[in-house]
Coordinates of C-alpha atoms in Angstrom, one line a residue:
M1 CA -15.4 -30.8 -10.3
P2 CA -16.3 -28.2 -13.0
S3 CA -14.0 -26.1 -15.1
T4 CA -14.1 -22.3 -14.9
V5 CA -12.9 -19.3 -16.7
S6 CA -10.8 -16.7 -15.0
T7 CA -10.5 -13.1 -16.1
Q8 CA -7.0 -11.8 -15.6
I9 CA -5.0 -8.6 -16.2
Q10 CA -1.6 -9.0 -17.8
L11 CA 1.3 -6.6 -18.5
A12 CA 1.3 -6.1 -22.3
A13 CA 4.1 -3.5 -22.6
R14 CA 6.6 -1.7 -20.3
P15 CA 5.3 1.9 -19.7
T16 CA 7.3 4.8 -20.6
G17 CA 6.5 7.6 -18.2
W18 CA 2.9 7.4 -17.1
P19 CA 1.2 4.0 -17.8
T20 CA -1.8 3.9 -20.0
N21 CA -4.5 1.3 -20.6
D22 CA -2.5 0.2 -23.8
D23 CA 0.2 -1.2 -21.4
F24 CA -2.2 -3.9 -20.2
R25 CA -4.4 -6.5 -21.6
T26 CA -7.3 -8.5 -20.3
V27 CA -7.4 -12.3 -21.0
E28 CA -9.5 -15.2 -20.1
V29 CA -7.8 -18.4 -18.7
E30 CA -9.7 -21.7 -18.4
Y31 CA -9.1 -23.8 -15.3
S32 CA -9.9 -27.4 -15.2
A33 CA -10.6 -29.3 -12.0
P34 CA -7.9 -28.7 -9.4
S35 CA -5.2 -31.3 -9.1
E36 CA -4.2 -32.8 -5.8
G37 CA -3.1 -30.2 -3.4
E38 CA -4.6 -27.3 -5.4
V39 CA -7.5 -25.0 -4.6
R40 CA -9.7 -22.6 -6.7
V41 CA -10.3 -19.2 -5.0
R42 CA -12.8 -16.6 -6.0
N43 CA -11.4 -13.2 -5.1
E44 CA -13.5 -10.7 -3.2
Y45 CA -10.9 -7.8 -3.3
V46 CA -7.8 -7.1 -5.3
S47 CA -5.2 -4.6 -4.3
V48 CA -3.5 -1.9 -6.5
D49 CA -0.4 -0.3 -5.0
P50 CA 2.3 2.2 -6.0
Y51 CA 5.1 -0.3 -5.8
M52 CA 3.5 -2.2 -8.8
R53 CA 4.6 0.7 -11.0
G54 CA 8.3 0.0 -10.3
R55 CA 7.9 -3.7 -11.1
M56 CA 6.6 -2.8 -14.5
N57 CA 10.1 -1.6 -15.4
D58 CA 12.8 -4.1 -16.4
V59 CA 15.3 -2.9 -13.9
R60 CA 17.0 -4.3 -10.8
S61 CA 15.0 -3.9 -7.7
Y62 CA 14.2 -5.7 -4.4
V63 CA 11.9 -8.0 -6.4
A64 CA 11.8 -9.3 -9.9
P65 CA 10.0 -7.2 -12.5
Y66 CA 6.8 -8.3 -14.0
A67 CA 7.2 -10.4 -17.1
L68 CA 5.5 -9.3 -20.3
G69 CA 2.4 -11.3 -21.1
E70 CA 2.0 -12.5 -17.5
R71 CA -0.5 -11.7 -14.9
I72 CA 0.1 -8.7 -12.6
V73 CA 0.7 -10.3 -9.2
G74 CA 0.0 -8.7 -5.8
G75 CA -2.3 -8.8 -2.8
A76 CA -5.7 -10.2 -2.9
I77 CA -8.2 -11.9 -0.6
G78 CA -11.0 -14.3 -1.5
R79 CA -12.8 -17.5 -0.6
V80 CA -12.0 -21.1 -1.6
V81 CA -14.8 -22.3 -4.0
V82 CA -13.3 -25.7 -5.0
S83 CA -10.7 -27.6 -3.0
N84 CA -8.5 -30.6 -3.6
A85 CA -6.5 -29.8 -0.5
P86 CA -7.9 -30.8 3.0
E87 CA -6.1 -28.0 4.8
L88 CA -8.1 -25.3 2.8
P89 CA -11.7 -26.5 2.6
V90 CA -14.4 -24.8 0.6
G91 CA -15.4 -21.5 2.3
A92 CA -12.0 -20.8 3.8
I93 CA -10.9 -17.2 3.5
V94 CA -7.4 -16.8 2.1
L95 CA -4.8 -14.1 1.5
H96 CA -2.5 -14.5 -1.5
Q97 CA -0.2 -12.7 -3.9
H98 CA -1.7 -14.0 -7.2
G99 CA -3.0 -10.6 -8.0
W100 CA -5.2 -9.3 -10.7
S101 CA -7.8 -11.9 -11.4
D102 CA -11.3 -12.6 -10.4
V103 CA -10.6 -16.4 -10.0
I104 CA -7.3 -18.0 -9.3
Q105 CA -6.3 -21.7 -9.1
A106 CA -3.0 -22.7 -7.6
D107 CA -1.2 -24.9 -5.0
A108 CA -2.7 -24.5 -1.5
S109 CA 0.8 -23.6 -0.1
T110 CA 0.5 -20.3 -2.0
F111 CA -2.6 -19.2 0.0
R112 CA -2.7 -18.2 3.7
A113 CA -6.0 -18.9 5.6
V114 CA -7.2 -16.1 7.8
P115 CA -10.1 -16.1 10.3
E116 CA -13.2 -14.2 9.5
M117 CA -13.8 -11.3 12.0
P118 CA -17.4 -10.6 12.6
G119 CA -18.3 -7.1 11.5
V120 CA -14.9 -6.4 10.0
P121 CA -14.8 -6.2 6.2
L122 CA -12.4 -8.7 4.5
S123 CA -10.9 -5.7 2.6
L124 CA -9.2 -4.5 5.8
R125 CA -6.8 -7.5 5.7
L126 CA -5.4 -5.8 2.6
H127 CA -4.5 -2.6 4.3
I128 CA -4.9 -1.3 7.9
L129 CA -5.0 -4.8 9.4
G130 CA -2.5 -6.2 6.9
M131 CA 0.6 -5.3 5.0
T132 CA -0.2 -1.7 4.8
G133 CA -0.5 -1.3 8.6
L134 CA 2.6 -3.5 9.1
T135 CA 4.5 -1.2 6.7
A136 CA 3.7 1.9 8.8
Y137 CA 4.6 0.1 12.0
V138 CA 7.9 -1.2 10.7
G139 CA 8.9 2.1 9.3
L140 CA 8.2 4.0 12.5
T141 CA 9.6 1.4 14.9
A142 CA 12.5 -0.7 13.3
I143 CA 13.6 1.9 10.8
A144 CA 12.9 5.4 12.3
H145 CA 13.1 4.3 15.9
L146 CA 10.3 6.6 17.0
Q147 CA 10.5 7.9 20.5
P148 CA 7.7 9.3 22.7
G149 CA 7.6 13.2 22.2
D150 CA 8.9 13.1 18.7
T151 CA 7.6 15.3 15.9
V152 CA 6.8 13.3 12.8
F153 CA 6.4 14.4 9.2
V154 CA 4.6 12.1 6.7
S155 CA 4.5 12.7 3.0
G156 CA 1.6 11.4 1.0
A157 CA -0.3 11.2 4.2
A158 CA -3.8 10.6 2.9
G159 CA -2.8 7.3 1.1
A160 CA -3.2 3.9 2.6
V161 CA 0.2 3.8 4.3
G162 CA 0.2 7.5 5.3
T163 CA -3.2 7.3 7.0
A164 CA -1.9 4.3 9.0
V165 CA 1.4 6.1 9.8
G166 CA -0.2 9.2 11.4
Q167 CA -2.4 7.1 13.7
I168 CA 0.2 4.6 14.8
A169 CA 2.8 7.4 15.4
K170 CA 0.3 9.1 17.8
L171 CA -0.5 5.8 19.5
L172 CA 3.2 5.1 20.0
G173 CA 3.6 8.5 21.7
A174 CA 4.5 11.0 19.0
A175 CA 3.9 14.6 20.4
R176 CA 3.1 16.1 17.0
V177 CA 2.4 14.6 13.6
I178 CA 2.3 16.6 10.3
G179 CA 1.1 15.5 6.9
S180 CA 1.0 16.5 3.3
A181 CA -1.8 15.7 0.9
G182 CA -2.9 16.9 -2.6
T183 CA -6.5 18.3 -2.1
P184 CA -8.1 20.5 0.6
E185 CA -10.5 17.7 1.3
K186 CA -7.7 15.3 2.1
V187 CA -5.9 17.9 4.2
A188 CA -9.1 18.3 6.3
L189 CA -9.5 14.6 6.6
L190 CA -6.0 14.2 8.0
T191 CA -6.7 16.6 10.9
E192 CA -10.4 15.8 11.4
K193 CA -10.3 12.0 11.1
Y194 CA -6.7 10.7 11.4
G195 CA -5.4 12.6 14.3
Y196 CA -2.7 14.8 12.4
D197 CA -1.9 17.9 14.4
A198 CA -1.2 19.8 11.2
A199 CA -1.5 19.2 7.4
F200 CA -0.9 21.1 4.2
N201 CA -1.7 20.9 0.5
Y202 CA 1.6 20.4 -1.4
K203 CA -0.1 21.8 -4.5
D204 CA -0.6 25.2 -2.7
G205 CA 2.9 26.2 -3.1
D206 CA 6.6 25.6 -2.0
V207 CA 6.6 22.5 0.1
R208 CA 9.8 23.7 2.0
A209 CA 8.0 26.8 3.2
Q210 CA 4.8 25.0 4.1
L211 CA 6.6 22.4 6.1
A212 CA 8.8 25.0 7.9
A213 CA 5.6 26.8 8.9
A214 CA 3.9 23.6 10.1
A215 CA 7.0 22.6 12.0
P216 CA 8.5 25.7 13.6
D217 CA 10.4 23.5 16.2
G218 CA 11.7 21.1 13.5
I219 CA 10.9 17.4 13.0
D220 CA 12.6 14.2 14.5
V221 CA 11.1 11.6 12.2
F222 CA 10.3 11.6 8.5
F223 CA 8.2 8.8 6.9
D224 CA 8.6 9.3 3.2
N225 CA 6.2 8.0 0.6
V226 CA 6.9 10.7 -2.0
G227 CA 10.5 11.7 -2.3
G228 CA 11.5 14.7 -4.4
D229 CA 10.6 18.0 -3.0
H230 CA 9.2 16.5 0.2
L231 CA 12.5 14.9 1.0
E232 CA 14.3 18.1 0.4
A233 CA 11.9 20.0 2.6
A234 CA 12.3 17.4 5.4
L235 CA 16.1 17.8 5.2
D236 CA 15.7 21.5 5.7
V237 CA 13.7 21.2 9.1
F238 CA 15.3 18.1 10.6
N239 CA 16.5 18.5 14.2
D240 CA 19.9 17.1 15.1
G241 CA 19.8 13.2 15.2
G242 CA 16.7 13.1 13.0
R243 CA 15.7 9.8 11.4
A244 CA 13.9 9.1 8.1
A245 CA 12.2 5.9 7.0
L246 CA 12.1 5.9 3.2
C247 CA 9.2 3.9 2.0
G248 CA 8.3 5.2 -1.4
A249 CA 9.2 7.8 -3.9
I250 CA 6.1 8.1 -6.0
A251 CA 7.1 11.6 -7.2
G252 CA 9.6 9.9 -9.5
Y253 CA 7.9 6.7 -10.5
N254 CA 6.7 8.0 -13.9
T255 CA 9.5 10.4 -14.8
T256 CA 11.4 9.9 -18.0
A257 CA 14.4 12.1 -17.2
P258 CA 16.7 12.0 -14.2
T259 CA 15.3 13.8 -11.1
P260 CA 17.7 16.2 -9.6
G261 CA 18.8 15.3 -6.1
P262 CA 18.1 17.4 -2.9
D263 CA 20.4 20.6 -2.8
N264 CA 20.7 20.3 1.0
M265 CA 22.2 16.9 1.5
A266 CA 25.0 18.4 3.6
N267 CA 22.4 18.6 6.4
I268 CA 22.7 14.8 6.7
I269 CA 26.3 15.3 7.9
T270 CA 26.0 18.5 9.9
R271 CA 22.9 17.3 11.7
G272 CA 23.9 13.7 12.1
L273 CA 20.7 12.4 10.3
A274 CA 20.0 8.8 9.5
L275 CA 18.1 8.1 6.3
R276 CA 17.2 4.5 5.7
G277 CA 15.2 2.8 3.0
F278 CA 13.3 -0.3 3.6
T279 CA 11.0 -2.9 2.1
L280 CA 8.7 -5.1 4.2
A281 CA 10.1 -8.4 3.2
G282 CA 13.0 -8.1 5.7
Y283 CA 10.9 -7.3 8.6
L284 CA 8.0 -9.9 8.5
D285 CA 9.2 -11.2 11.9
L286 CA 7.6 -8.0 13.4
A287 CA 4.1 -9.2 12.1
P288 CA 3.0 -11.0 15.3
E289 CA 4.0 -7.9 17.4
F290 CA 2.2 -5.5 15.1
Q291 CA -0.9 -7.7 14.8
Q292 CA -1.3 -8.0 18.6
K293 CA -1.0 -4.2 19.1
M294 CA -3.3 -3.4 16.0
A295 CA -5.9 -5.9 17.2
G296 CA -6.1 -4.1 20.5
W297 CA -6.2 -0.6 19.0
F298 CA -8.8 -1.7 16.5
A299 CA -11.0 -3.3 19.1
E300 CA -10.8 -0.2 21.2
G301 CA -12.0 2.0 18.3
R302 CA -8.8 3.9 18.1
I303 CA -8.2 3.1 14.4
A304 CA -9.9 4.9 11.5
Y305 CA -9.6 4.0 7.8
D306 CA -10.8 4.9 4.4
E307 CA -11.3 2.9 1.3
T308 CA -11.7 3.9 -2.3
I309 CA -13.4 0.9 -4.0
V310 CA -13.7 0.3 -7.8
E311 CA -16.2 -2.3 -8.9
G312 CA -15.2 -5.2 -11.2
I313 CA -12.0 -7.0 -12.3
E314 CA -12.4 -5.3 -15.7
R315 CA -11.7 -1.9 -14.1
T316 CA -8.6 -2.9 -12.3
V317 CA -6.3 -1.0 -14.6
D318 CA -8.5 2.2 -14.2
A319 CA -8.2 1.8 -10.4
F320 CA -4.4 1.5 -10.7
L321 CA -4.1 4.5 -12.9
D322 CA -6.4 6.6 -10.7
M323 CA -4.4 5.6 -7.6
M324 CA -1.1 6.7 -9.2
R325 CA -2.6 10.1 -9.8
G326 CA -3.9 10.5 -6.2
A327 CA -7.5 9.9 -6.9
N328 CA -7.9 7.7 -3.8
T329 CA -8.4 8.4 -0.2
G330 CA -7.0 5.7 2.0
K331 CA -6.7 2.4 0.3
M332 CA -7.5 1.8 -3.3
L333 CA -9.2 -1.6 -3.9
V334 CA -11.1 -3.5 -6.6
R335 CA -14.1 -5.4 -5.5
I336 CA -15.0 -8.5 -7.4
A337 CA -18.6 -9.3 -8.0
P338 CA -19.8 -12.6 -6.6
E339 CA -20.3 -15.3 -9.2
G340 CA -23.7 -14.7 -10.9
G341 CA -24.4 -11.5 -8.9
S342 CA -23.7 -7.8 -8.4
S343 CA -20.8 -6.7 -6.3
A344 CA -22.8 -4.0 -4.6
A345 CA -23.3 -4.8 -1.0

């Protein structure tokens, strides 16, 4: 079995404020033939996600920070190209968390085989049919306890998780779903494609005032991907007994000074609100339930999605930086060119 060279992206320095290209480096790693129990996988898509920014800081979190001089790990999907493990033969499609590389070689136990779905892009396994969709489902059901007839507000609604949240909320019986986004085009997409009943551009003015206008009868559920002024706005318009699923706080990921807290936290007490943060690792037992429901919704044509795709492993950092600045609609992905060919399909 031949050796091969893998192009990988490592964390070179811990960012201060907004990350730059100088915080990363591209290296080549040579793999010899796989040892017993190992497989070599050529990635087809690599994921870039907001949570990765937090792992670049050397602080306590729900998962260990990235180590300097080591590959950025995260979601990816590819095909086995060389195998020394009978359970994962050549050609098998696998999901894994080995992250930012075009080729990865590791123990077969670190990969999960998934069936190919005719007519369905492999990339969807990294978002609406995978962890992104599951994150939306868990937040709405296990965390916010969505009830039929609820009014739901979603911050950062045009991103990968937000587009999933709006659709799943309506499918689970929400009466009204409201979203925020950062461009007029994204605002239009929310209402025209993703089933949102109302949406607003948070860059157009005071978020509190815009949400109050969009939710004259208040909200019951808040799915937060942003934090900051969006959380403050939600606290203003919550109905009694409202519930928040706190999934992300991208507004503060690149700040260098302490961010002031909401000035209306007393509403949590007076309105009997429940605000709960979550990460997906504690709720993976809900994956079979989600997958069964999502498979049905998808087969019925009730699920829409968008992808923003950047070509080539060498542009992974650019994709990550663009995603952090909101340049993506839906899921941001890096597509890896097939060996010896173009990635254009």
